[in-house]
PDB file of C-alpha atoms in Angstrom:
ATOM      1  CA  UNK B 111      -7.201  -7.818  -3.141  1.00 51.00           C
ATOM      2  CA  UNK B 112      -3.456  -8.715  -3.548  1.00 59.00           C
ATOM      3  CA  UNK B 113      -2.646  -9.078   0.511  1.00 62.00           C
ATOM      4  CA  UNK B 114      -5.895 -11.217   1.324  1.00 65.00           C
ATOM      5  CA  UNK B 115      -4.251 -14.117   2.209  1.00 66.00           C
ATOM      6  CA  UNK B 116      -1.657 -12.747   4.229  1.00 63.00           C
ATOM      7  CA  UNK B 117      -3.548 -10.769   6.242  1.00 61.00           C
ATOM      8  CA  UNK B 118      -5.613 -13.934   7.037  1.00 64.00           C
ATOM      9  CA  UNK B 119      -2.686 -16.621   8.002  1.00 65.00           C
ATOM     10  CA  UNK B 120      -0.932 -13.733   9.625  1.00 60.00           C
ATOM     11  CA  UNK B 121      -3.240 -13.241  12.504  1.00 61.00           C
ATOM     12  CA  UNK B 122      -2.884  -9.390  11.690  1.00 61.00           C
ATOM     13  CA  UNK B 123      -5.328  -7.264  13.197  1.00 61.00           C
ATOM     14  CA  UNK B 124      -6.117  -6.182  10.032  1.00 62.00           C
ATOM     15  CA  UNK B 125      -7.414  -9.589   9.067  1.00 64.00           C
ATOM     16  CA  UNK B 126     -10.888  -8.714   8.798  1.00 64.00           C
ATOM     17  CA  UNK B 127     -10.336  -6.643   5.582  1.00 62.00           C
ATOM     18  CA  UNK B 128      -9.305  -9.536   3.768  1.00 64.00           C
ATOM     19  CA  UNK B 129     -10.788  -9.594   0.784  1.00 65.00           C
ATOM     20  CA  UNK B 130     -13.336  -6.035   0.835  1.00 62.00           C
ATOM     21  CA  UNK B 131     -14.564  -5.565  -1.926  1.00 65.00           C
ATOM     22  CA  UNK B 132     -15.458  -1.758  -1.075  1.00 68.00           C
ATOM     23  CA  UNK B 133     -13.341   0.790  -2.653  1.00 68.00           C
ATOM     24  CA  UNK B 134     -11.498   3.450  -0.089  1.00 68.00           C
ATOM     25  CA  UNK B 135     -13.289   6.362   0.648  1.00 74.00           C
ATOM     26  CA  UNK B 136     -12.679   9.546  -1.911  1.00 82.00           C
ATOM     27  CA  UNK B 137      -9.156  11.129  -1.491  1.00 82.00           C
ATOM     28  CA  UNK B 138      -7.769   8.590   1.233  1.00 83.00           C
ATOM     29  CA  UNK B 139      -4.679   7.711  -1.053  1.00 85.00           C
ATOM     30  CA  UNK B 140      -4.176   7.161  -4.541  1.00 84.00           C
ATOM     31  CA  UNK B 141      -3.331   3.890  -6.910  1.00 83.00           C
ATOM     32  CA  UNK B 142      -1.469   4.658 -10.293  1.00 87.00           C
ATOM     33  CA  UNK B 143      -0.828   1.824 -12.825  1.00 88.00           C
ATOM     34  CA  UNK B 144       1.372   2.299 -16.075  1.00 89.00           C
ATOM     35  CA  UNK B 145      -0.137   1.144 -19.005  1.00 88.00           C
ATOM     36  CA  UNK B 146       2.788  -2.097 -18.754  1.00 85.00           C
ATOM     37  CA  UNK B 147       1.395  -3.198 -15.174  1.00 84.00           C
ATOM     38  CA  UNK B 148       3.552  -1.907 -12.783  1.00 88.00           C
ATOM     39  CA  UNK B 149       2.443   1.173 -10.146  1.00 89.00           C
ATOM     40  CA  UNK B 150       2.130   2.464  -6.929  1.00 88.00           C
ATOM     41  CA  UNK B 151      -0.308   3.319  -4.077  1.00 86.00           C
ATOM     42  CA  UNK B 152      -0.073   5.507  -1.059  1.00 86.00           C
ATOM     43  CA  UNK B 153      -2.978   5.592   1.608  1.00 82.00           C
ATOM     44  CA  UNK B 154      -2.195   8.494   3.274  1.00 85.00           C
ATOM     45  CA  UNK B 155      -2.292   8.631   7.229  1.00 79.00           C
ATOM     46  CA  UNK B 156      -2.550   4.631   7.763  1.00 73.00           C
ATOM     47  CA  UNK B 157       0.789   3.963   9.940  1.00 69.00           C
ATOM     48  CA  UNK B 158       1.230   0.514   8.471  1.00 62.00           C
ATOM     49  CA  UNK B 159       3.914  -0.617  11.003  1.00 60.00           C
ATOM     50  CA  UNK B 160       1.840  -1.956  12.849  1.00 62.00           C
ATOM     51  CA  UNK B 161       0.128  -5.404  12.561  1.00 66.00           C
ATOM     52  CA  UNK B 162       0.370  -7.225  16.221  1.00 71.00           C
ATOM     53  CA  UNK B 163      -2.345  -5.545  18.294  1.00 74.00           C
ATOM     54  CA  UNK B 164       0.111  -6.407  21.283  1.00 80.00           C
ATOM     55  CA  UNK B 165       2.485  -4.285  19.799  1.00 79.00           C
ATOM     56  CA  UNK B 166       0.116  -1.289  18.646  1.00 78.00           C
ATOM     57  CA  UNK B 167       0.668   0.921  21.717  1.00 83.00           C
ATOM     58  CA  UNK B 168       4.279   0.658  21.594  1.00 86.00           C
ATOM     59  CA  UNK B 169       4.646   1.164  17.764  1.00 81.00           C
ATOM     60  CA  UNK B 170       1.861   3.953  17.985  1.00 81.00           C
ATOM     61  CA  UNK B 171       3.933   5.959  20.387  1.00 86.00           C
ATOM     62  CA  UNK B 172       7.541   5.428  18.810  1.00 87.00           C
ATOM     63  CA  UNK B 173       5.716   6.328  15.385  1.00 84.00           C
ATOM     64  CA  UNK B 174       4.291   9.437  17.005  1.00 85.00           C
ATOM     65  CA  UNK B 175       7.376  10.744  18.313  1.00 90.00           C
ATOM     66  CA  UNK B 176       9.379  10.359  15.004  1.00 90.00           C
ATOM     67  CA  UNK B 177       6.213  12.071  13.141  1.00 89.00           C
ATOM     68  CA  UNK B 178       7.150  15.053  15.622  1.00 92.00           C
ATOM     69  CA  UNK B 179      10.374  14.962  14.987  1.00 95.00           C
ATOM     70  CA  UNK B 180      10.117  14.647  11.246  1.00 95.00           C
ATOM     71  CA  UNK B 181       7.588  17.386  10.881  1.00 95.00           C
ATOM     72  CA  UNK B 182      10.249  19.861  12.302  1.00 96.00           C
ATOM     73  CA  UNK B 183      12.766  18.315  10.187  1.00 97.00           C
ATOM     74  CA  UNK B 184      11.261  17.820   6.937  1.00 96.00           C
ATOM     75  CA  UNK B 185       8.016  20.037   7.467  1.00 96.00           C
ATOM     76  CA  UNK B 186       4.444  18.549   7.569  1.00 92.00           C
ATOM     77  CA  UNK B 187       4.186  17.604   3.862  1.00 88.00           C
ATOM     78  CA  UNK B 188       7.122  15.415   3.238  1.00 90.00           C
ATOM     79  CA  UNK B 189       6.848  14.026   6.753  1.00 90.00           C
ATOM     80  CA  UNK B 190       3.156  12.787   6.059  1.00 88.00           C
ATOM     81  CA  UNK B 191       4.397  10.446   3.846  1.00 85.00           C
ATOM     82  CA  UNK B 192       6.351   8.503   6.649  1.00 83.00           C
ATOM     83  CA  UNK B 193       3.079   7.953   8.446  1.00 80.00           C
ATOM     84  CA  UNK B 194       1.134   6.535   5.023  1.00 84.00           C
ATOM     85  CA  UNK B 195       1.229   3.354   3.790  1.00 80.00           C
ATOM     86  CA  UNK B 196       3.209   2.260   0.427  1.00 83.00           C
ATOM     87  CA  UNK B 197       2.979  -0.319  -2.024  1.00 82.00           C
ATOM     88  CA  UNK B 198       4.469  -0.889  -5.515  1.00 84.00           C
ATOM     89  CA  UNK B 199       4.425  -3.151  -7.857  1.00 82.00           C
ATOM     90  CA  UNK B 200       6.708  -4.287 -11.109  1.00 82.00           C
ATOM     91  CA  UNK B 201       4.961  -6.503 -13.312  1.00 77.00           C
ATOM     92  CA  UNK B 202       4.727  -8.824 -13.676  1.00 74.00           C
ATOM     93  CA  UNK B 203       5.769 -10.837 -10.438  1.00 70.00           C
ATOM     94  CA  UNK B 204       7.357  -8.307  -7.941  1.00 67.00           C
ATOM     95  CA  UNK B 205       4.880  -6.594  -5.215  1.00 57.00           C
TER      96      UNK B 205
END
């Protein structure tokens, strides 16, 4: 897919999904494409802020308490989105 080479000269801990070939499983998230090229994706509950597994405890527990926080503020719906992972795309050169 799109990030495969980042996620392997990036030393992410998420390097070792470079390049699956697997679709996600059924109602993880959602992709949506126009019929010009350009969309959006959400893959709901994967905290994407983190990709330094020095830093995952740390980002983990600041990205916990603001889920709190945002649940009360926001309620549990809107707030999920700030623990999901984005992406969009305008084609035919912007991701």
């Amino acid at each position: 897919w799109t990030h495969a080479s980042s996620l392997r000269s990036g030393e992410s801990i998420f390097s070792s999904l470079a390049g699956n070939a697997a679709l996600p499983p059924e109602g993880a998230g959602l992709q949506m494409t126009s019929k010009y090229g350009s969309g959006m994706g959400v893959l709901w509950d994967g905290y994407s802020g983190v990709h330094s597994a020095d830093l995952v405890p740390e980002l983990m527990a600041f990205g916990g308490a603001k889920q709190e926080r945002l649940n009360k503020e926001i309620g549990d719906v809107r707030a999920r989105i700030y623990r999901s992972h984005l992406n969009g795309t305008i084609f035919p050169n912007n991701s």
